[in-house]
Short mmCIF file of C-alpha atoms in Angstrom, two decimals:
data_model
loop_
_atom_site.label_atom_id
_atom_site.label_comp_id
_atom_site.label_asym_id
_atom_site.label_seq_id
_atom_site.Cartn_x
_atom_site.Cartn_y
_atom_site.Cartn_z
CA PHE A 9 -105.47 94.11 210.03
CA ILE A 10 -104.03 97.47 208.90
CA TRP A 11 -100.54 97.93 210.39
CA ARG A 12 -98.20 94.91 210.22
CA GLY A 13 -99.12 91.59 208.68
CA ASP A 14 -97.60 88.13 208.68
CA THR A 15 -93.84 88.28 208.08
CA ILE A 16 -93.58 84.66 206.88
CA LEU A 17 -93.04 84.90 203.13
CA ARG A 18 -94.75 81.59 202.37
CA HIS A 19 -98.05 82.98 203.69
CA ASN A 20 -98.08 86.50 202.35
CA PRO A 21 -95.94 89.36 201.02
CA ALA A 22 -93.79 89.81 204.10
CA GLY A 23 -95.37 92.26 206.53
CA ARG A 24 -98.32 93.21 204.31
CA PRO A 25 -101.43 93.68 206.47
CA LEU A 26 -104.80 92.22 205.61
CA PHE A 27 -106.04 95.61 204.35
CA ASP A 28 -103.85 98.22 202.63
CA TRP A 29 -103.69 101.84 203.81
CA LEU A 30 -106.54 102.92 201.52
CA MET A 31 -108.86 100.42 203.17
CA ALA A 32 -107.62 101.27 206.68
CA GLY A 33 -110.10 104.14 207.04
CA PRO A 34 -113.16 102.15 205.90
CA PHE A 35 -112.04 99.25 208.11
CA LEU A 36 -111.85 101.47 211.22
CA LEU A 37 -115.20 103.05 210.38
CA GLY A 38 -116.68 99.57 210.07
CA VAL A 39 -115.24 98.52 213.43
CA VAL A 40 -116.64 101.65 215.13
CA TYR A 41 -120.02 101.08 213.50
CA SER A 42 -120.05 97.44 214.65
CA LEU A 43 -119.13 98.33 218.24
CA ARG A 44 -121.88 100.94 218.39
CA HIS A 45 -124.48 98.50 217.03
CA TRP A 46 -123.24 95.32 218.68
CA ARG A 47 -126.73 94.38 219.91
CA ARG A 48 -127.90 93.69 216.36
CA PRO A 49 -127.68 89.91 215.76
CA ALA A 50 -125.86 90.20 212.43
CA VAL A 51 -123.30 92.67 213.78
CA ALA A 52 -122.80 90.62 216.94
CA ALA A 53 -122.18 87.53 214.81
CA VAL A 54 -119.46 89.35 212.83
CA LEU A 55 -117.76 90.60 216.00
CA LEU A 56 -117.93 87.24 217.77
CA TRP A 57 -116.68 85.38 214.68
CA THR A 58 -113.69 87.71 214.36
CA ILE A 59 -112.78 87.60 218.05
CA ILE A 60 -113.07 83.81 218.33
CA MET A 61 -111.15 83.13 215.13
CA LEU A 62 -108.36 85.46 216.23
CA GLY A 63 -107.70 83.13 219.15
CA PRO A 64 -105.44 80.61 217.33
CA THR A 65 -103.00 83.32 216.22
CA ILE A 66 -103.14 85.48 219.38
CA LEU A 67 -102.43 82.51 221.65
CA ALA A 68 -99.57 81.14 219.50
CA GLU A 69 -96.07 82.27 218.59
CA ASP A 70 -95.25 84.37 215.52
CA ALA A 71 -98.42 86.44 215.70
CA PRO A 72 -99.83 87.62 213.39
CA HIS A 73 -99.85 84.25 211.65
CA PHE A 74 -102.14 84.30 208.61
CA LEU A 75 -102.55 80.54 208.39
CA ARG A 76 -103.73 80.29 211.99
CA GLY A 77 -105.87 83.39 211.53
CA VAL A 78 -107.43 82.45 208.20
CA GLY A 79 -110.76 81.80 209.93
CA ILE A 80 -111.34 85.53 210.41
CA LEU A 81 -111.57 86.26 206.68
CA PRO A 82 -115.31 85.68 206.09
CA ALA A 83 -116.19 88.10 208.90
CA ALA A 84 -113.30 90.57 208.61
CA LEU A 85 -114.31 91.54 205.08
CA PHE A 86 -117.54 93.00 206.45
CA PHE A 87 -115.73 95.78 208.36
CA PRO A 88 -114.39 97.78 205.37
CA ALA A 89 -117.65 97.05 203.55
CA LEU A 90 -119.61 98.59 206.44
CA GLY A 91 -117.25 101.56 206.44
CA LEU A 92 -117.71 102.14 202.72
CA ASN A 93 -121.46 101.82 203.15
CA TRP A 94 -121.35 104.46 205.89
CA LEU A 95 -119.45 106.80 203.56
CA TRP A 96 -122.04 106.21 200.85
CA GLN A 97 -124.84 107.19 203.24
CA TRP A 98 -123.05 110.25 204.68
CA THR A 99 -125.41 112.98 203.49
CA ARG A 100 -123.05 115.86 204.32
CA LEU A 101 -121.24 115.12 201.08
CA PRO A 102 -122.87 115.34 197.64
CA GLN A 103 -123.69 111.97 196.12
CA THR A 104 -121.22 112.44 193.26
CA VAL A 105 -118.41 113.16 195.74
CA ARG A 106 -119.32 110.11 197.81
CA GLY A 107 -119.44 107.91 194.74
CA GLY A 108 -116.15 109.27 193.44
CA LEU A 109 -114.43 108.84 196.80
CA ILE A 110 -115.55 105.23 197.14
CA THR A 111 -114.54 104.49 193.55
CA LEU A 112 -111.09 105.97 194.12
CA LEU A 113 -110.63 104.00 197.35
CA LEU A 114 -111.62 100.71 195.71
CA ALA A 115 -109.59 101.33 192.54
CA GLY A 116 -106.54 102.42 194.52
CA SER A 117 -106.80 99.43 196.84
CA LEU A 118 -107.08 97.12 193.83
CA TRP A 119 -103.97 98.70 192.28
CA LEU A 120 -101.97 98.35 195.51
CA THR A 121 -103.03 94.72 195.87
CA VAL A 122 -102.11 93.82 192.30
CA ARG A 123 -98.76 95.61 192.64
CA ASP A 124 -97.90 93.90 195.91
CA TYR A 125 -98.78 90.40 194.73
CA VAL A 126 -97.14 90.77 191.31
CA ASN A 127 -93.93 91.81 193.06
CA TYR A 128 -94.42 88.94 195.52
CA SER A 129 -94.72 86.39 192.72
CA GLN A 130 -91.44 87.56 191.16
CA GLN A 131 -89.29 87.29 194.28
CA PRO A 132 -86.75 84.43 194.12
CA ASP A 133 -87.60 83.35 197.66
CA THR A 134 -91.26 82.99 196.69
CA ALA A 135 -90.26 80.58 193.92
CA PHE A 136 -88.27 78.55 196.44
CA LEU A 137 -91.13 78.40 198.94
CA PHE A 138 -93.70 77.34 196.34
CA GLU A 139 -91.36 74.73 194.80
CA ALA A 140 -90.99 76.28 191.36
CA GLY A 141 -88.13 73.86 190.68
CA ALA A 142 -90.42 70.86 191.14
CA ARG A 143 -93.01 72.47 188.87
CA GLU A 144 -90.36 73.09 186.21
CA LEU A 145 -89.23 69.46 186.44
CA ALA A 146 -92.81 68.25 185.95
CA GLU A 147 -93.30 70.57 182.96
CA SER A 148 -90.08 69.35 181.36
CA ILE A 149 -91.12 65.70 181.71
CA ASN A 150 -94.58 66.42 180.28
CA ALA A 151 -92.97 68.09 177.25
CA GLU A 152 -90.88 65.01 176.35
CA ASP A 153 -91.45 63.42 172.96
CA GLY A 154 -93.36 60.14 173.02
CA GLY A 155 -90.48 58.28 171.37
CA THR A 156 -87.95 59.26 174.05
CA ALA A 157 -86.91 56.91 176.85
CA VAL A 158 -87.51 59.03 179.96
CA TYR A 159 -85.98 58.17 183.34
CA LEU A 160 -86.80 59.81 186.68
CA ASP A 161 -85.03 59.17 189.96
CA ARG A 162 -87.47 57.91 192.60
CA TRP A 163 -85.82 60.35 194.98
CA PHE A 164 -88.17 63.00 193.60
CA TRP A 165 -91.28 61.01 194.38
CA ASP A 166 -91.51 57.97 196.62
CA GLU A 167 -88.03 57.09 197.85
CA SER A 168 -88.56 55.76 201.38
CA SER A 169 -85.61 57.67 202.85
CA GLN A 170 -87.12 61.09 202.13
CA LYS A 171 -90.50 62.75 201.60
CA GLY A 172 -90.15 63.62 197.94
CA TRP A 173 -92.05 66.40 196.18
CA ALA A 174 -95.79 65.79 196.10
CA SER A 175 -96.22 68.24 193.22
CA ILE A 176 -94.16 66.08 190.84
CA PRO A 177 -96.49 63.04 190.67
CA PHE A 178 -99.47 65.40 190.88
CA LEU A 179 -98.39 67.50 187.88
CA THR A 180 -96.64 64.82 185.83
CA ASP A 181 -97.92 62.04 183.61
CA LEU A 182 -95.64 59.22 184.78
CA SER A 183 -97.24 56.48 182.68
CA GLN A 184 -94.36 56.49 180.16
CA VAL A 185 -91.61 57.33 182.66
CA GLN A 186 -89.15 54.74 183.95
CA LEU A 187 -88.64 55.32 187.69
CA TYR A 188 -85.27 54.19 189.00
CA ARG A 189 -82.75 54.19 191.81
CA PRO A 190 -79.04 54.15 190.86
CA GLU A 191 -78.29 51.07 192.96
CA ASN A 192 -80.93 48.98 191.14
CA ASN A 193 -79.46 49.31 187.61
CA LEU A 194 -81.34 51.10 184.86
CA PRO A 195 -82.83 49.20 181.93
CA PRO A 196 -81.11 50.55 178.81
CA ALA A 197 -83.02 52.37 176.10
CA ALA A 198 -83.54 50.69 172.75
CA ALA A 199 -80.72 51.05 170.22
CA GLY A 200 -80.86 54.49 168.66
CA GLN A 201 -83.66 55.67 170.93
CA PRO A 202 -83.32 59.22 172.30
CA THR A 203 -82.81 59.24 176.06
CA SER A 204 -83.75 61.78 178.72
CA LEU A 205 -82.67 61.37 182.34
CA TYR A 206 -83.73 63.48 185.33
CA ALA A 207 -81.24 62.72 188.08
CA TRP A 208 -80.77 63.74 191.71
CA PRO A 209 -77.30 65.31 191.31
CA TYR A 210 -76.14 64.72 194.88
CA GLY A 211 -76.21 60.92 194.78
CA ASP A 212 -74.53 58.21 192.70
CA LEU A 213 -74.26 59.28 189.04
CA GLU A 214 -71.72 56.77 187.75
CA PHE A 215 -74.38 55.03 185.66
CA VAL A 216 -74.90 58.13 183.49
CA PRO A 217 -72.06 57.64 180.94
CA ARG A 218 -73.11 54.01 180.39
CA LEU A 219 -76.69 55.08 179.69
CA PHE A 220 -75.52 57.61 177.07
CA ALA A 221 -72.56 55.64 175.68
CA ASP A 222 -74.13 55.31 172.21
CA GLN A 223 -75.37 58.91 171.94
CA ALA A 224 -73.41 61.23 169.65
CA VAL A 225 -74.41 64.39 171.55
CA VAL A 226 -75.39 64.61 175.21
CA MET A 227 -76.96 67.72 176.69
CA VAL A 228 -76.26 68.50 180.36
CA GLU A 229 -78.65 70.97 181.95
CA ASN A 230 -78.91 72.04 185.56
CA GLY A 231 -82.41 72.33 186.93
CA ARG A 232 -83.89 75.34 188.63
CA LEU A 233 -82.58 76.37 192.03
CA SER A 234 -84.53 75.09 195.02
CA ARG A 235 -84.39 75.61 198.76
CA GLY A 236 -86.42 74.15 201.60
CA ASP A 237 -87.69 76.13 204.57
CA LEU A 238 -84.83 75.05 206.84
CA GLU A 239 -82.07 74.95 204.21
CA PRO A 240 -79.62 77.88 204.27
CA GLU A 241 -78.50 77.87 200.62
CA PRO A 242 -80.31 77.19 197.34
CA TYR A 243 -79.20 74.30 195.16
CA SER A 244 -80.01 72.90 191.73
CA LEU A 245 -82.94 70.54 192.26
CA TYR A 246 -82.03 68.14 189.44
CA THR A 247 -79.68 67.58 186.54
CA HIS A 248 -81.15 66.81 183.14
CA TYR A 249 -79.10 64.62 180.79
CA ALA A 250 -80.59 64.15 177.33
CA THR A 251 -79.83 63.16 173.77
CA ALA A 252 -79.29 66.33 171.73
CA PRO A 253 -79.33 66.86 167.96
CA LEU A 254 -76.08 67.29 166.11
CA PRO A 255 -75.07 70.96 166.28
CA ASP A 256 -74.82 73.31 163.35
CA THR A 257 -71.15 73.02 162.38
CA THR A 258 -71.05 75.76 159.75
CA ALA A 259 -68.64 77.69 162.00
CA GLN A 260 -65.06 76.47 162.23
CA PRO A 261 -64.55 74.49 165.47
CA ILE A 262 -62.16 76.05 167.96
CA ASN A 263 -59.28 73.63 168.49
CA PHE A 264 -57.61 73.79 171.90
CA ASN A 265 -54.20 72.22 171.33
CA ASN A 266 -55.67 69.03 169.78
CA LEU A 267 -57.05 68.00 173.20
CA ILE A 268 -60.60 69.28 173.01
CA GLN A 269 -62.51 71.46 170.62
CA LEU A 270 -65.49 73.77 170.90
CA THR A 271 -67.69 72.49 168.11
CA ALA A 272 -70.61 74.91 168.40
CA TRP A 273 -71.92 77.71 170.60
CA LYS A 274 -74.98 79.88 170.98
CA ILE A 275 -75.44 83.13 172.92
CA THR A 276 -79.02 83.86 174.01
CA PRO A 277 -80.12 86.92 176.04
CA LEU A 278 -82.73 85.71 178.56
CA ASP A 279 -83.61 89.17 179.84
CA GLY A 280 -81.98 92.58 180.04
CA GLN A 281 -79.10 91.52 182.27
CA THR A 282 -78.99 87.72 181.92
CA VAL A 283 -77.28 85.82 179.10
CA GLN A 284 -77.27 82.08 178.44
CA VAL A 285 -74.27 80.65 176.60
CA GLU A 286 -74.58 77.16 175.14
CA LEU A 287 -71.28 75.37 174.52
CA THR A 288 -70.81 72.07 172.69
CA TRP A 289 -67.48 70.33 173.37
CA GLN A 290 -65.85 67.33 171.68
CA LEU A 291 -62.92 65.38 173.08
CA LYS A 292 -60.10 64.81 170.57
CA THR A 293 -57.92 62.51 172.72
CA ALA A 294 -58.44 59.23 174.57
CA GLU A 295 -58.75 60.90 177.99
CA MET A 296 -59.99 64.27 179.15
CA PRO A 297 -57.12 66.42 180.43
CA THR A 298 -57.59 68.27 183.71
CA GLN A 299 -58.78 71.62 182.45
CA ILE A 300 -61.21 74.34 183.48
CA VAL A 301 -63.22 76.36 180.99
CA PHE A 302 -63.39 80.09 181.60
CA LEU A 303 -66.24 82.04 180.07
CA HIS A 304 -65.79 85.80 180.28
CA LEU A 305 -68.21 88.56 179.36
CA LEU A 306 -66.43 91.87 178.82
CA ASN A 307 -67.06 95.45 177.81
CA LYS A 308 -64.57 98.09 176.72
CA ASP A 309 -63.44 98.59 180.33
CA GLY A 310 -62.73 94.93 181.02
CA LEU A 311 -64.30 91.90 182.68
CA LEU A 312 -67.94 92.20 183.83
CA THR A 313 -68.75 88.63 184.82
CA GLN A 314 -67.43 85.12 184.35
CA SER A 315 -68.17 81.42 184.80
CA ASP A 316 -65.44 78.84 185.47
CA ALA A 317 -66.19 75.10 185.39
CA PRO A 318 -64.89 71.92 183.72
CA PRO A 319 -65.89 71.25 180.10
CA GLY A 320 -69.45 69.96 180.13
CA GLY A 321 -70.17 71.62 183.46
CA GLN A 322 -69.93 70.48 187.06
CA ASN A 323 -72.10 67.40 186.48
CA TRP A 324 -70.23 65.86 183.56
CA PHE A 325 -67.09 64.47 185.15
CA PRO A 326 -63.69 64.18 183.40
CA HIS A 327 -63.60 60.37 183.46
CA TRP A 328 -66.99 60.22 181.72
CA TRP A 329 -65.70 61.64 178.44
CA GLN A 330 -65.47 59.42 175.37
CA SER A 331 -63.36 60.36 172.39
CA GLY A 332 -65.56 61.78 169.64
CA GLN A 333 -68.66 62.19 171.81
CA MET A 334 -70.00 65.73 172.06
CA VAL A 335 -71.30 67.21 175.31
CA GLN A 336 -73.49 70.30 175.32
CA GLU A 337 -73.66 72.51 178.39
CA GLN A 338 -75.40 75.75 179.28
CA ARG A 339 -74.01 78.57 181.40
CA ILE A 340 -75.82 81.58 182.78
CA LEU A 341 -74.07 84.94 183.05
CA GLN A 342 -75.55 87.73 185.19
CA LEU A 343 -74.49 91.22 184.12
CA PRO A 344 -74.44 94.43 186.17
CA GLU A 345 -75.78 96.29 183.12
CA PRO A 346 -78.09 95.55 180.16
CA TYR A 347 -76.57 93.18 177.61
CA ASP A 348 -75.80 94.66 174.20
CA PRO A 349 -73.98 92.45 171.64
CA ALA A 350 -72.58 95.61 170.04
CA LEU A 351 -70.91 96.62 173.32
CA HIS A 352 -70.19 93.29 174.99
CA THR A 353 -67.99 90.38 173.96
CA VAL A 354 -67.93 86.78 175.16
CA ARG A 355 -64.57 85.04 175.38
CA VAL A 356 -63.88 81.37 176.12
CA GLY A 357 -60.72 79.43 176.93
CA LEU A 358 -59.26 76.64 179.06
CA TYR A 359 -56.62 76.60 181.77
CA ASP A 360 -54.90 74.13 184.07
CA PRO A 361 -56.42 74.55 187.57
CA ILE A 362 -53.04 73.89 189.25
CA THR A 363 -50.57 75.82 187.11
CA LEU A 364 -53.12 78.29 185.64
CA ASP A 365 -51.42 77.81 182.25
CA LEU A 366 -53.78 78.64 179.40
CA LEU A 367 -54.45 76.04 176.71
CA PRO A 368 -53.62 77.56 173.31
CA VAL A 369 -55.98 77.72 170.37
CA ILE A 370 -54.29 76.29 167.26
CA ASP A 371 -55.08 76.10 163.57
CA ASP A 372 -55.05 73.04 161.31
CA ASN A 373 -51.27 73.28 160.97
CA GLY A 374 -50.64 73.46 164.72
CA ALA A 375 -49.76 77.16 164.77
CA ILE A 376 -50.85 78.99 167.92
CA LEU A 377 -53.57 81.55 167.24
CA ASP A 378 -54.42 82.77 170.74
CA ASP A 379 -54.90 81.66 174.35
CA GLY A 380 -58.69 82.01 174.15
CA TRP A 381 -61.38 82.82 171.63
CA GLN A 382 -64.06 85.46 171.17
CA LEU A 383 -67.46 83.93 170.47
CA VAL A 384 -69.51 85.62 167.77
CA PRO A 385 -73.27 85.61 168.60
#
């Protein structure tokens, strides 16, 4: 009630008791009052209700367990109310003092409760436990344009080999969504029709390049991290492949040795210490060479953070590339300090993962300019 609450994060801010420390005094006063007047039918009912409903959590493991003990709530709320009522009727204090004390206790308790639950809602583990990734997936599908061919892997809903995510069909209008399984072949979109695919990234994805073969620009976006109760590490819940508009090509593309070029980029601060970098790549040869893209964020003292992955990201594989097709990826950089474009620079380049040789940046005449490039926001 007032000392240590449920430690299971899904049920409650871990360890927060039912009543905060400002309500502990009124709660204890209410309990004492109830024990002294237990013969009154109403008071006896409150005591019996609380004692009986405590049984499921007292007799089970992991006590206190707020789900098993939820039955106490209607009665337990009477105890601090009785304590506050006793304070209000305590004639040794002037009425203004009593009223002010009760107001301060209630206002302070409200502030503590709001603070605790706002902090609770912002914890990453809370998002995992309440399936924020599934909610984000549903919101993304609902935001799709009516003229887009939308595909959703049945794995997220009703695939017989797993339980799916009940929130996805509950939150999503699936009337215009084509549900699929990779082994059953996807019906292609109409010629020229924008396409949006929400795929389970840990299964067969070899159908993806065929589905987007006619699209000039393909966006590859990793979904929000997710983690089940018994899973040790978080993972991206889905991968979103979609037709993207042609990028703004007013900036000169960055040519990496006539193998691949960075056609466009965009640097977007998401919050004080998080930066999203959008990169649009275009293959200039028949086959994608084995290369890794490094993305460095630096200050005057050197490297602060980096992201290394193949062009297009981890979920656009080298043998999927088609000459001339553009692939847009997004990378998230977490900084140890607030991002300031006047103090921080973003540098991109490619290297061979075996030899670590850097791929040079060249100009139109083939002259080497550098072994990487600074991106201007």
